[in-house]
PDB file of C-alpha atoms in Angstrom:
ATOM      1  CA  MET A   1      93.344 -32.512 -75.152  1.00 32.00           C
ATOM      2  CA  ALA A   2      91.404 -29.243 -75.077  1.00 36.00           C
ATOM      3  CA  ALA A   3      89.274 -28.639 -78.126  1.00 40.00           C
ATOM      4  CA  THR A   4      90.206 -25.698 -80.345  1.00 45.00           C
ATOM      5  CA  VAL A   5      88.285 -22.604 -79.313  1.00 44.00           C
ATOM      6  CA  PHE A   6      87.379 -19.712 -81.534  1.00 44.00           C
ATOM      7  CA  ILE A   7      85.134 -16.668 -81.322  1.00 38.00           C
ATOM      8  CA  GLN A   8      81.932 -16.582 -83.378  1.00 36.00           C
ATOM      9  CA  GLY A   9      79.426 -13.826 -82.909  1.00 33.00           C
ATOM     10  CA  GLY A  10      81.251 -12.701 -79.792  1.00 35.00           C
ATOM     11  CA  LYS A  11      80.769 -16.135 -78.138  1.00 37.00           C
ATOM     12  CA  ALA A  12      83.457 -18.694 -77.531  1.00 41.00           C
ATOM     13  CA  VAL A  13      82.785 -21.912 -79.493  1.00 44.00           C
ATOM     14  CA  ARG A  14      84.542 -25.241 -79.209  1.00 48.00           C
ATOM     15  CA  ASP A  15      85.262 -27.039 -82.432  1.00 48.00           C
ATOM     16  CA  GLN A  16      84.082 -30.323 -80.931  1.00 45.00           C
ATOM     17  CA  ASP A  17      80.642 -28.754 -80.626  1.00 47.00           C
ATOM     18  CA  ASN A  18      80.126 -28.432 -84.420  1.00 66.00           C
ATOM     19  CA  ASP A  19      80.994 -30.204 -87.616  1.00 82.00           C
ATOM     20  CA  THR A  20      82.888 -27.417 -89.287  1.00 93.00           C
ATOM     21  CA  ARG A  21      86.172 -28.341 -90.993  1.00 97.00           C
ATOM     22  CA  TRP A  22      88.431 -25.334 -91.192  1.00 98.00           C
ATOM     23  CA  LEU A  23      90.675 -24.835 -94.208  1.00 98.00           C
ATOM     24  CA  SER A  24      93.966 -23.123 -93.326  1.00 98.00           C
ATOM     25  CA  TRP A  25      96.775 -21.975 -95.648  1.00 98.00           C
ATOM     26  CA  THR A  26     100.276 -21.168 -94.536  1.00 97.00           C
ATOM     27  CA  GLY A  27     101.879 -21.816 -97.948  1.00 95.00           C
ATOM     28  CA  MET A  28     101.171 -18.274 -99.180  1.00 97.00           C
ATOM     29  CA  GLU A  29     104.831 -17.233 -99.112  1.00 96.00           C
ATOM     30  CA  THR A  30     106.207 -20.157-101.135  1.00 95.00           C
ATOM     31  CA  HIS A  31     103.346 -19.672-103.628  1.00 97.00           C
ATOM     32  CA  MET A  32     104.163 -15.974-104.050  1.00 97.00           C
ATOM     33  CA  ILE A  33     107.897 -16.554-104.373  1.00 96.00           C
ATOM     34  CA  PHE A  34     107.990 -19.552-106.678  1.00 95.00           C
ATOM     35  CA  ASN A  35     104.679 -19.339-108.591  1.00 96.00           C
ATOM     36  CA  LEU A  36     104.041 -15.606-108.734  1.00 97.00           C
ATOM     37  CA  GLY A  37     107.606 -14.298-108.789  1.00 96.00           C
ATOM     38  CA  VAL A  38     107.082 -11.987-105.819  1.00 97.00           C
ATOM     39  CA  ASP A  39     110.222 -10.846-104.016  1.00 95.00           C
ATOM     40  CA  LEU A  40     109.795 -11.434-100.253  1.00 95.00           C
ATOM     41  CA  PRO A  41     113.077 -10.418 -98.528  1.00 94.00           C
ATOM     42  CA  GLY A  42     113.700 -12.605 -95.513  1.00 90.00           C
ATOM     43  CA  PHE A  43     110.645 -14.684 -96.386  1.00 92.00           C
ATOM     44  CA  ALA A  44     108.517 -11.993 -94.772  1.00 95.00           C
ATOM     45  CA  SER A  45     105.075 -11.205 -96.195  1.00 97.00           C
ATOM     46  CA  PHE A  46     103.980  -8.584 -93.672  1.00 97.00           C
ATOM     47  CA  PRO A  47     105.688  -5.714 -95.552  1.00 97.00           C
ATOM     48  CA  LEU A  48     103.113  -6.233 -98.355  1.00 98.00           C
ATOM     49  CA  LEU A  49     100.643  -4.496 -96.049  1.00 98.00           C
ATOM     50  CA  ASP A  50     102.567  -1.251 -96.540  1.00 97.00           C
ATOM     51  CA  THR A  51     101.750  -0.868-100.264  1.00 97.00           C
ATOM     52  CA  ASP A  52      98.507  -0.761-102.215  1.00 98.00           C
ATOM     53  CA  GLN A  53      99.898  -3.306-104.635  1.00 98.00           C
ATOM     54  CA  GLY A  54     100.817  -5.672-101.789  1.00 98.00           C
ATOM     55  CA  ARG A  55      97.398  -5.345-100.165  1.00 98.00           C
ATOM     56  CA  ALA A  56      95.733  -6.051-103.464  1.00 98.00           C
ATOM     57  CA  LEU A  57      97.745  -9.244-103.875  1.00 98.00           C
ATOM     58  CA  LEU A  58      96.986 -10.408-100.319  1.00 98.00           C
ATOM     59  CA  ARG A  59      93.269  -9.625-100.850  1.00 98.00           C
ATOM     60  CA  LYS A  60      93.336 -11.858-103.937  1.00 98.00           C
ATOM     61  CA  LEU A  61      95.078 -14.743-102.196  1.00 98.00           C
ATOM     62  CA  TYR A  62      92.836 -14.684 -99.140  1.00 98.00           C
ATOM     63  CA  GLY A  63      89.834 -14.398-101.476  1.00 98.00           C
ATOM     64  CA  ASP A  64      91.022 -17.495-103.311  1.00 98.00           C
ATOM     65  CA  GLN A  65      91.280 -19.416-100.031  1.00 98.00           C
ATOM     66  CA  ILE A  66      87.780 -18.361 -99.004  1.00 98.00           C
ATOM     67  CA  ALA A  67      86.374 -19.409-102.395  1.00 98.00           C
ATOM     68  CA  VAL A  68      87.973 -22.839-102.149  1.00 98.00           C
ATOM     69  CA  ALA A  69      86.709 -23.297 -98.586  1.00 98.00           C
ATOM     70  CA  GLN A  70      83.189 -22.414 -99.704  1.00 97.00           C
ATOM     71  CA  GLU A  71      83.404 -24.752-102.696  1.00 97.00           C
ATOM     72  CA  THR A  72      84.471 -27.676-100.518  1.00 97.00           C
ATOM     73  CA  GLY A  73      82.090 -27.045 -97.621  1.00 97.00           C
ATOM     74  CA  CYS A  74      84.702 -25.837 -95.162  1.00 98.00           C
ATOM     75  CA  GLY A  75      85.122 -22.757 -93.030  1.00 98.00           C
ATOM     76  CA  ALA A  76      88.131 -20.560 -93.737  1.00 98.00           C
ATOM     77  CA  CYS A  77      90.812 -19.968 -91.039  1.00 98.00           C
ATOM     78  CA  LEU A  78      92.599 -16.840 -92.272  1.00 98.00           C
ATOM     79  CA  GLU A  79      96.180 -16.695 -91.021  1.00 98.00           C
ATOM     80  CA  SER A  80      97.670 -13.193 -90.611  1.00 98.00           C
ATOM     81  CA  VAL A  81     100.927 -12.350 -92.374  1.00 98.00           C
ATOM     82  CA  THR A  82     102.718 -11.883 -88.976  1.00 98.00           C
ATOM     83  CA  TRP A  83     104.730 -15.101 -88.717  1.00 97.00           C
ATOM     84  CA  MET A  84     107.922 -13.102 -89.206  1.00 95.00           C
ATOM     85  CA  ALA A  85     106.727  -9.901 -87.471  1.00 96.00           C
ATOM     86  CA  ASN A  86     108.796 -10.214 -84.281  1.00 95.00           C
ATOM     87  CA  ALA A  87     111.686  -7.938 -83.251  1.00 94.00           C
ATOM     88  CA  ASP A  88     114.626 -10.025 -84.274  1.00 93.00           C
ATOM     89  CA  ARG A  89     113.374 -11.281 -87.610  1.00 88.00           C
ATOM     90  CA  ALA A  90     111.983  -7.923 -88.717  1.00 92.00           C
ATOM     91  CA  ALA A  91     114.990  -5.802 -87.724  1.00 91.00           C
ATOM     92  CA  ALA A  92     116.851  -6.616 -90.967  1.00 88.00           C
ATOM     93  CA  LEU A  93     113.819  -5.302 -92.906  1.00 93.00           C
ATOM     94  CA  GLY A  94     113.962  -1.873 -91.189  1.00 93.00           C
ATOM     95  CA  TYR A  95     111.079  -2.264 -88.750  1.00 95.00           C
ATOM     96  CA  ASP A  96     111.532  -0.885 -85.279  1.00 94.00           C
ATOM     97  CA  ALA A  97     109.282  -1.525 -82.310  1.00 94.00           C
ATOM     98  CA  LYS A  98     106.821   1.185 -83.381  1.00 96.00           C
ATOM     99  CA  GLY A  99     106.689  -0.108 -86.933  1.00 96.00           C
ATOM    100  CA  LEU A 100     106.157  -3.701 -85.792  1.00 96.00           C
ATOM    101  CA  LYS A 101     103.303  -2.680 -83.516  1.00 96.00           C
ATOM    102  CA  ARG A 102     101.647  -0.885 -86.367  1.00 97.00           C
ATOM    103  CA  VAL A 103     102.034  -3.704 -88.893  1.00 97.00           C
ATOM    104  CA  ASN A 104     100.797  -6.369 -86.473  1.00 98.00           C
ATOM    105  CA  ARG A 105      97.665  -4.307 -85.807  1.00 98.00           C
ATOM    106  CA  ASP A 106      97.228  -3.663 -89.527  1.00 98.00           C
ATOM    107  CA  ALA A 107      97.431  -7.390 -90.339  1.00 98.00           C
ATOM    108  CA  ILE A 108      94.512  -8.213 -88.068  1.00 98.00           C
ATOM    109  CA  GLY A 109      92.492  -5.204 -89.167  1.00 98.00           C
ATOM    110  CA  PHE A 110      93.068  -6.281 -92.772  1.00 98.00           C
ATOM    111  CA  LEU A 111      91.658  -9.746 -92.159  1.00 98.00           C
ATOM    112  CA  LYS A 112      88.652  -8.405 -90.249  1.00 97.00           C
ATOM    113  CA  GLU A 113      87.537  -6.695 -93.441  1.00 96.00           C
ATOM    114  CA  PHE A 114      86.740 -10.000 -95.153  1.00 97.00           C
ATOM    115  CA  GLU A 115      83.150 -11.165 -95.249  1.00 94.00           C
ATOM    116  CA  ALA A 116      81.759 -14.466 -96.618  1.00 95.00           C
ATOM    117  CA  GLU A 117      78.763 -16.741 -96.460  1.00 94.00           C
ATOM    118  CA  ILE A 118      80.871 -19.379 -94.718  1.00 96.00           C
ATOM    119  CA  PRO A 119      82.374 -19.363 -91.254  1.00 97.00           C
ATOM    120  CA  LEU A 120      85.528 -17.277 -91.021  1.00 97.00           C
ATOM    121  CA  ARG A 121      87.993 -16.897 -88.201  1.00 97.00           C
ATOM    122  CA  VAL A 122      90.904 -14.539 -87.858  1.00 98.00           C
ATOM    123  CA  SER A 123      94.055 -16.315 -86.653  1.00 98.00           C
ATOM    124  CA  ALA A 124      96.948 -14.157 -85.573  1.00 98.00           C
ATOM    125  CA  GLN A 125      99.979 -16.111 -86.638  1.00 98.00           C
ATOM    126  CA  ILE A 126     103.259 -15.941 -84.799  1.00 98.00           C
ATOM    127  CA  GLY A 127     106.438 -17.832 -85.460  1.00 96.00           C
ATOM    128  CA  PRO A 128     109.658 -18.795 -83.637  1.00 96.00           C
ATOM    129  CA  ARG A 129     112.190 -16.151 -82.677  1.00 94.00           C
ATOM    130  CA  GLY A 130     114.695 -17.642 -85.140  1.00 82.00           C
ATOM    131  CA  ASP A 131     114.680 -20.093 -88.029  1.00 77.00           C
ATOM    132  CA  GLY A 132     111.568 -22.266 -88.074  1.00 72.00           C
ATOM    133  CA  TYR A 133     113.694 -25.273 -89.034  1.00 73.00           C
ATOM    134  CA  GLU A 134     115.977 -24.981 -86.030  1.00 75.00           C
ATOM    135  CA  ALA A 135     115.293 -25.725 -82.392  1.00 76.00           C
ATOM    136  CA  GLY A 136     116.492 -22.454 -80.910  1.00 76.00           C
ATOM    137  CA  SER A 137     118.020 -22.151 -77.454  1.00 80.00           C
ATOM    138  CA  MET A 138     115.653 -19.941 -75.402  1.00 92.00           C
ATOM    139  CA  THR A 139     114.387 -20.908 -71.999  1.00 96.00           C
ATOM    140  CA  ALA A 140     110.658 -20.883 -71.455  1.00 97.00           C
ATOM    141  CA  GLU A 141     110.989 -17.737 -69.332  1.00 98.00           C
ATOM    142  CA  ALA A 142     112.956 -15.935 -72.037  1.00 97.00           C
ATOM    143  CA  ALA A 143     110.500 -17.011 -74.707  1.00 97.00           C
ATOM    144  CA  GLN A 144     107.535 -15.778 -72.687  1.00 98.00           C
ATOM    145  CA  ALA A 145     109.193 -12.326 -72.251  1.00 98.00           C
ATOM    146  CA  TYR A 146     110.160 -12.143 -75.881  1.00 97.00           C
ATOM    147  CA  HIS A 147     106.901 -13.206 -77.539  1.00 98.00           C
ATOM    148  CA  ALA A 148     104.674 -11.334 -75.062  1.00 98.00           C
ATOM    149  CA  ARG A 149     105.106  -8.060 -76.933  1.00 96.00           C
ATOM    150  CA  GLN A 150     103.765  -9.346 -80.251  1.00 98.00           C
ATOM    151  CA  ILE A 151     101.026 -11.470 -78.626  1.00 98.00           C
ATOM    152  CA  GLU A 152      99.748  -8.509 -76.616  1.00 98.00           C
ATOM    153  CA  VAL A 153      99.424  -6.326 -79.723  1.00 98.00           C
ATOM    154  CA  LEU A 154      97.687  -9.086 -81.690  1.00 98.00           C
ATOM    155  CA  ALA A 155      95.267  -9.782 -78.856  1.00 97.00           C
ATOM    156  CA  GLU A 156      94.431  -6.099 -78.505  1.00 97.00           C
ATOM    157  CA  SER A 157      93.738  -5.964 -82.259  1.00 97.00           C
ATOM    158  CA  GLY A 158      90.776  -8.275 -81.901  1.00 96.00           C
ATOM    159  CA  CYS A 159      91.972 -11.593 -83.408  1.00 97.00           C
ATOM    160  CA  ASP A 160      89.950 -14.723 -82.630  1.00 96.00           C
ATOM    161  CA  MET A 161      93.040 -16.632 -81.561  1.00 97.00           C
ATOM    162  CA  ILE A 162      96.823 -16.786 -81.635  1.00 98.00           C
ATOM    163  CA  SER A 163      98.319 -19.536 -83.763  1.00 98.00           C
ATOM    164  CA  ALA A 164     101.998 -20.346 -83.193  1.00 98.00           C
ATOM    165  CA  PHE A 165     103.293 -22.064 -86.327  1.00 98.00           C
ATOM    166  CA  THR A 166     106.470 -24.009 -87.161  1.00 96.00           C
ATOM    167  CA  ILE A 167     107.583 -24.293 -83.555  1.00 97.00           C
ATOM    168  CA  GLY A 168     110.465 -26.726 -83.069  1.00 96.00           C
ATOM    169  CA  SER A 169     111.383 -26.251 -79.433  1.00 96.00           C
ATOM    170  CA  VAL A 170     109.345 -27.334 -76.376  1.00 97.00           C
ATOM    171  CA  ASP A 171     110.735 -24.536 -74.250  1.00 97.00           C
ATOM    172  CA  GLU A 172     109.848 -21.836 -76.786  1.00 97.00           C
ATOM    173  CA  ALA A 173     106.376 -23.288 -77.114  1.00 97.00           C
ATOM    174  CA  ILE A 174     105.864 -23.194 -73.318  1.00 98.00           C
ATOM    175  CA  GLY A 175     106.872 -19.525 -73.228  1.00 97.00           C
ATOM    176  CA  MET A 176     104.488 -18.653 -76.064  1.00 97.00           C
ATOM    177  CA  VAL A 177     101.539 -20.353 -74.334  1.00 98.00           C
ATOM    178  CA  ARG A 178     102.281 -18.636 -71.054  1.00 97.00           C
ATOM    179  CA  ALA A 179     102.447 -15.258 -72.792  1.00 97.00           C
ATOM    180  CA  ALA A 180      99.059 -15.824 -74.425  1.00 97.00           C
ATOM    181  CA  THR A 181      97.532 -17.071 -71.182  1.00 96.00           C
ATOM    182  CA  ALA A 182      98.705 -13.955 -69.426  1.00 95.00           C
ATOM    183  CA  VAL A 183      96.581 -11.767 -71.725  1.00 95.00           C
ATOM    184  CA  GLY A 184      93.682 -14.210 -71.899  1.00 95.00           C
ATOM    185  CA  VAL A 185      93.778 -15.005 -75.654  1.00 96.00           C
ATOM    186  CA  PRO A 186      93.305 -18.586 -76.938  1.00 97.00           C
ATOM    187  CA  ILE A 187      96.431 -20.064 -78.500  1.00 98.00           C
ATOM    188  CA  THR A 188      96.819 -23.041 -80.874  1.00 97.00           C
ATOM    189  CA  MET A 189     100.274 -24.613 -81.024  1.00 98.00           C
ATOM    190  CA  ALA A 190     101.440 -25.944 -84.395  1.00 98.00           C
ATOM    191  CA  LEU A 191     104.618 -27.943 -83.861  1.00 97.00           C
ATOM    192  CA  THR A 192     106.897 -28.954 -86.735  1.00 96.00           C
ATOM    193  CA  VAL A 193     108.696 -32.287 -87.104  1.00 95.00           C
ATOM    194  CA  GLU A 194     111.604 -33.604 -89.107  1.00 94.00           C
ATOM    195  CA  THR A 195     111.358 -36.636 -91.373  1.00 93.00           C
ATOM    196  CA  ASP A 196     111.825 -38.866 -88.312  1.00 92.00           C
ATOM    197  CA  GLY A 197     108.686 -37.453 -86.695  1.00 92.00           C
ATOM    198  CA  ARG A 198     110.637 -35.568 -83.995  1.00 94.00           C
ATOM    199  CA  LEU A 199     110.746 -31.865 -83.322  1.00 95.00           C
ATOM    200  CA  PRO A 200     113.977 -30.131 -84.371  1.00 94.00           C
ATOM    201  CA  ASP A 201     114.993 -30.110 -80.692  1.00 94.00           C
ATOM    202  CA  GLY A 202     114.813 -33.947 -80.775  1.00 94.00           C
ATOM    203  CA  THR A 203     111.647 -34.388 -78.780  1.00 96.00           C
ATOM    204  CA  GLU A 204     109.046 -36.946 -79.864  1.00 96.00           C
ATOM    205  CA  LEU A 205     105.715 -35.317 -80.734  1.00 96.00           C
ATOM    206  CA  ASN A 206     103.670 -36.925 -77.992  1.00 96.00           C
ATOM    207  CA  GLU A 207     106.306 -36.120 -75.367  1.00 97.00           C
ATOM    208  CA  ALA A 208     106.409 -32.483 -76.568  1.00 97.00           C
ATOM    209  CA  ILE A 209     102.667 -32.149 -76.136  1.00 96.00           C
ATOM    210  CA  MET A 210     102.755 -33.679 -72.645  1.00 96.00           C
ATOM    211  CA  ARG A 211     105.548 -31.428 -71.535  1.00 96.00           C
ATOM    212  CA  ILE A 212     103.837 -28.276 -72.876  1.00 97.00           C
ATOM    213  CA  ASP A 213     100.565 -29.210 -71.157  1.00 96.00           C
ATOM    214  CA  ALA A 214     102.344 -29.974 -67.835  1.00 95.00           C
ATOM    215  CA  ALA A 215     104.144 -26.621 -67.858  1.00 96.00           C
ATOM    216  CA  THR A 216     101.135 -24.493 -68.857  1.00 96.00           C
ATOM    217  CA  THR A 217      98.160 -25.946 -66.991  1.00 84.00           C
ATOM    218  CA  GLU A 218      96.557 -26.938 -70.318  1.00 72.00           C
ATOM    219  CA  GLY A 219      96.729 -23.423 -71.685  1.00 88.00           C
ATOM    220  CA  VAL A 220      96.834 -24.703 -75.259  1.00 95.00           C
ATOM    221  CA  THR A 221      93.378 -24.769 -76.977  1.00 94.00           C
ATOM    222  CA  GLY A 222      94.567 -27.165 -79.649  1.00 96.00           C
ATOM    223  CA  TYR A 223      97.677 -28.818 -81.119  1.00 97.00           C
ATOM    224  CA  LEU A 224      98.530 -29.031 -84.789  1.00 98.00           C
ATOM    225  CA  VAL A 225     101.499 -30.199 -86.818  1.00 97.00           C
ATOM    226  CA  ASN A 226     102.648 -28.028 -89.705  1.00 96.00           C
ATOM    227  CA  CYS A 227     105.428 -27.800 -92.288  1.00 95.00           C
ATOM    228  CA  ALA A 228     105.815 -31.577 -92.652  1.00 95.00           C
ATOM    229  CA  HIS A 229     104.491 -34.056 -95.210  1.00 96.00           C
ATOM    230  CA  PRO A 230     102.014 -36.694 -93.963  1.00 96.00           C
ATOM    231  CA  ASP A 231     104.650 -39.388 -94.522  1.00 95.00           C
ATOM    232  CA  HIS A 232     106.719 -37.722 -91.782  1.00 94.00           C
ATOM    233  CA  LEU A 233     104.020 -37.925 -89.095  1.00 93.00           C
ATOM    234  CA  ALA A 234     104.202 -40.677 -86.459  1.00 88.00           C
ATOM    235  CA  LEU A 235     100.824 -40.235 -84.886  1.00 94.00           C
ATOM    236  CA  GLU A 236     100.248 -43.545 -83.138  1.00 91.00           C
ATOM    237  CA  THR A 237     100.481 -41.893 -79.748  1.00 91.00           C
ATOM    238  CA  ALA A 238      99.965 -38.181 -80.400  1.00 93.00           C
ATOM    239  CA  GLY A 239      97.279 -38.376 -83.086  1.00 93.00           C
ATOM    240  CA  THR A 240      94.306 -38.392 -80.724  1.00 93.00           C
ATOM    241  CA  ARG A 241      95.558 -35.160 -79.154  1.00 93.00           C
ATOM    242  CA  LEU A 242      95.801 -33.189 -82.382  1.00 97.00           C
ATOM    243  CA  SER A 243      93.145 -30.768 -83.541  1.00 97.00           C
ATOM    244  CA  GLY A 244      94.536 -30.476 -87.075  1.00 98.00           C
ATOM    245  CA  LEU A 245      97.286 -30.779 -89.699  1.00 98.00           C
ATOM    246  CA  VAL A 246      98.720 -28.145 -92.043  1.00 98.00           C
ATOM    247  CA  VAL A 247     101.068 -30.082 -94.312  1.00 98.00           C
ATOM    248  CA  ASN A 248     103.789 -29.602 -96.886  1.00 96.00           C
ATOM    249  CA  ALA A 249     103.289 -30.669-100.489  1.00 96.00           C
ATOM    250  CA  SER A 250     106.850 -32.059-100.611  1.00 93.00           C
ATOM    251  CA  ARG A 251     108.395 -35.076 -99.000  1.00 90.00           C
ATOM    252  CA  LEU A 252     111.758 -33.294 -98.798  1.00 86.00           C
ATOM    253  CA  SER A 253     113.408 -32.667 -95.412  1.00 86.00           C
ATOM    254  CA  HIS A 254     113.557 -29.171 -93.955  1.00 82.00           C
ATOM    255  CA  ALA A 255     117.247 -28.995 -94.872  1.00 82.00           C
ATOM    256  CA  GLU A 256     116.509 -29.977 -98.453  1.00 86.00           C
ATOM    257  CA  LEU A 257     113.623 -27.437 -98.706  1.00 85.00           C
ATOM    258  CA  ASP A 258     115.886 -24.721 -97.362  1.00 78.00           C
ATOM    259  CA  GLU A 259     118.409 -25.354-100.222  1.00 80.00           C
ATOM    260  CA  ALA A 260     115.766 -25.867-102.967  1.00 78.00           C
ATOM    261  CA  GLU A 261     115.877 -23.510-105.903  1.00 81.00           C
ATOM    262  CA  ALA A 262     112.687 -24.854-107.477  1.00 84.00           C
ATOM    263  CA  LEU A 263     109.318 -25.536-105.852  1.00 88.00           C
ATOM    264  CA  ASP A 264     108.395 -29.136-105.172  1.00 90.00           C
ATOM    265  CA  ASP A 265     104.632 -29.086-105.304  1.00 94.00           C
ATOM    266  CA  GLY A 266     104.219 -32.865-104.861  1.00 94.00           C
ATOM    267  CA  ASN A 267     100.956 -34.462-105.907  1.00 97.00           C
ATOM    268  CA  PRO A 268      97.843 -32.493-104.850  1.00 97.00           C
ATOM    269  CA  ASP A 269      95.386 -35.332-105.268  1.00 98.00           C
ATOM    270  CA  GLU A 270      97.540 -37.804-103.363  1.00 98.00           C
ATOM    271  CA  LEU A 271      98.017 -35.243-100.592  1.00 98.00           C
ATOM    272  CA  GLY A 272      94.272 -34.733-100.335  1.00 98.00           C
ATOM    273  CA  GLN A 273      93.710 -38.499-100.127  1.00 98.00           C
ATOM    274  CA  GLN A 274      96.265 -38.819 -97.339  1.00 97.00           C
ATOM    275  CA  MET A 275      94.670 -35.979 -95.360  1.00 98.00           C
ATOM    276  CA  GLY A 276      91.268 -37.529 -95.825  1.00 97.00           C
ATOM    277  CA  ALA A 277      92.478 -40.809 -94.401  1.00 97.00           C
ATOM    278  CA  LEU A 278      93.909 -39.018 -91.380  1.00 97.00           C
ATOM    279  CA  ALA A 279      90.714 -37.060 -90.891  1.00 97.00           C
ATOM    280  CA  ARG A 280      88.784 -40.375 -90.733  1.00 96.00           C
ATOM    281  CA  LYS A 281      91.300 -41.975 -88.453  1.00 96.00           C
ATOM    282  CA  TYR A 282      91.370 -39.039 -86.034  1.00 96.00           C
ATOM    283  CA  PRO A 283      87.834 -37.587 -86.176  1.00 95.00           C
ATOM    284  CA  GLN A 284      88.534 -34.927 -83.514  1.00 95.00           C
ATOM    285  CA  MET A 285      90.691 -33.037 -86.001  1.00 97.00           C
ATOM    286  CA  ARG A 286      88.999 -29.887 -87.308  1.00 96.00           C
ATOM    287  CA  VAL A 287      91.768 -27.803 -88.936  1.00 98.00           C
ATOM    288  CA  PHE A 288      93.345 -28.965 -92.205  1.00 98.00           C
ATOM    289  CA  GLY A 289      95.426 -27.187 -94.758  1.00 98.00           C
ATOM    290  CA  GLY A 290      98.551 -26.628 -96.781  1.00 98.00           C
ATOM    291  CA  CYS A 291     101.947 -25.265 -95.824  1.00 97.00           C
ATOM    292  CA  CYS A 292     105.102 -25.026 -97.996  1.00 95.00           C
ATOM    293  CA  GLY A 293     104.632 -25.778-101.712  1.00 96.00           C
ATOM    294  CA  THR A 294     100.839 -25.784-101.617  1.00 97.00           C
ATOM    295  CA  ASP A 295      98.362 -23.709-103.588  1.00 98.00           C
ATOM    296  CA  MET A 296      94.660 -23.794-104.370  1.00 98.00           C
ATOM    297  CA  ARG A 297      94.965 -27.183-106.051  1.00 98.00           C
ATOM    298  CA  HIS A 298      96.160 -28.728-102.815  1.00 98.00           C
ATOM    299  CA  LEU A 299      93.634 -26.876-100.679  1.00 98.00           C
ATOM    300  CA  ARG A 300      90.804 -27.982-102.961  1.00 98.00           C
ATOM    301  CA  ALA A 301      91.920 -31.634-102.769  1.00 98.00           C
ATOM    302  CA  ILE A 302      92.271 -31.417 -99.025  1.00 98.00           C
ATOM    303  CA  GLY A 303      88.946 -29.637 -98.515  1.00 98.00           C
ATOM    304  CA  ARG A 304      87.071 -32.257-100.580  1.00 97.00           C
ATOM    305  CA  SER A 305      88.650 -35.126 -98.684  1.00 97.00           C
ATOM    306  CA  VAL A 306      88.448 -34.212 -94.986  1.00 97.00           C
ATOM    307  CA  HIS A 307      84.690 -34.438 -94.457  1.00 88.00           C
ATOM    308  CA  ILE A 308      83.772 -37.496 -92.368  1.00 75.00           C
TER     309      ILE A 308
END
């Protein structure tokens, strides 16, 4: 497995060459909706960039993440709010191609304003064309053509890397990697799994990684799993190939989470302990964090536990 690569001081650095543990947070949306009462139509957070109030909220949340990373001795991997900022998913929110290009650029520029005394990296987050809990039906070729537009804009905006999150289809993942490779930007692939440890398209995690690598000439700089609880991870074969985990607070299935009217925030301390155990078992992992249902309590518990 290729080590995760990021840009530091204009120079490419491999995570295996240093001891930094990166704290990532992709649970911002569920935190805003359920804990802060913020209305996010379509589960999209990128429209917040279009208002002063929205930017102030995002600045506070990213600042909280950086503070917890510093407190726990981690670097902070800042994920842009562009998971939903592709053509199909943003159309219902009134964003045309020009508007999407602008907001994707703004999202990276916004993150580049942050400064801290700890390592920071700017991760341009992209998501699946459709629902993150469904497999989708695109071919690899169609996925490459579709995602290329967003990836090109994000790469031009100066991100350190592309991070594809909550990807449940091998073919869509292959297309995403090929699109990133075409413009020369590093891409990390975060696959999601159901409670049985398989991707929504039915593929076992290890098989998915092998198929993506075989079809992309090892274009992926690192593999993660996100949007799943540690109990759902069958890592006996795939674990040594993963560069990180960004996990849910809840043990509920994706279908149950989709229907939930209240937030299941699980047990932050227990989650941190589970992540610490996985960090010790798979010492090549460098990226750890929280996805759905997590907040600073979970990140703090994870950050404290993952040092080995």
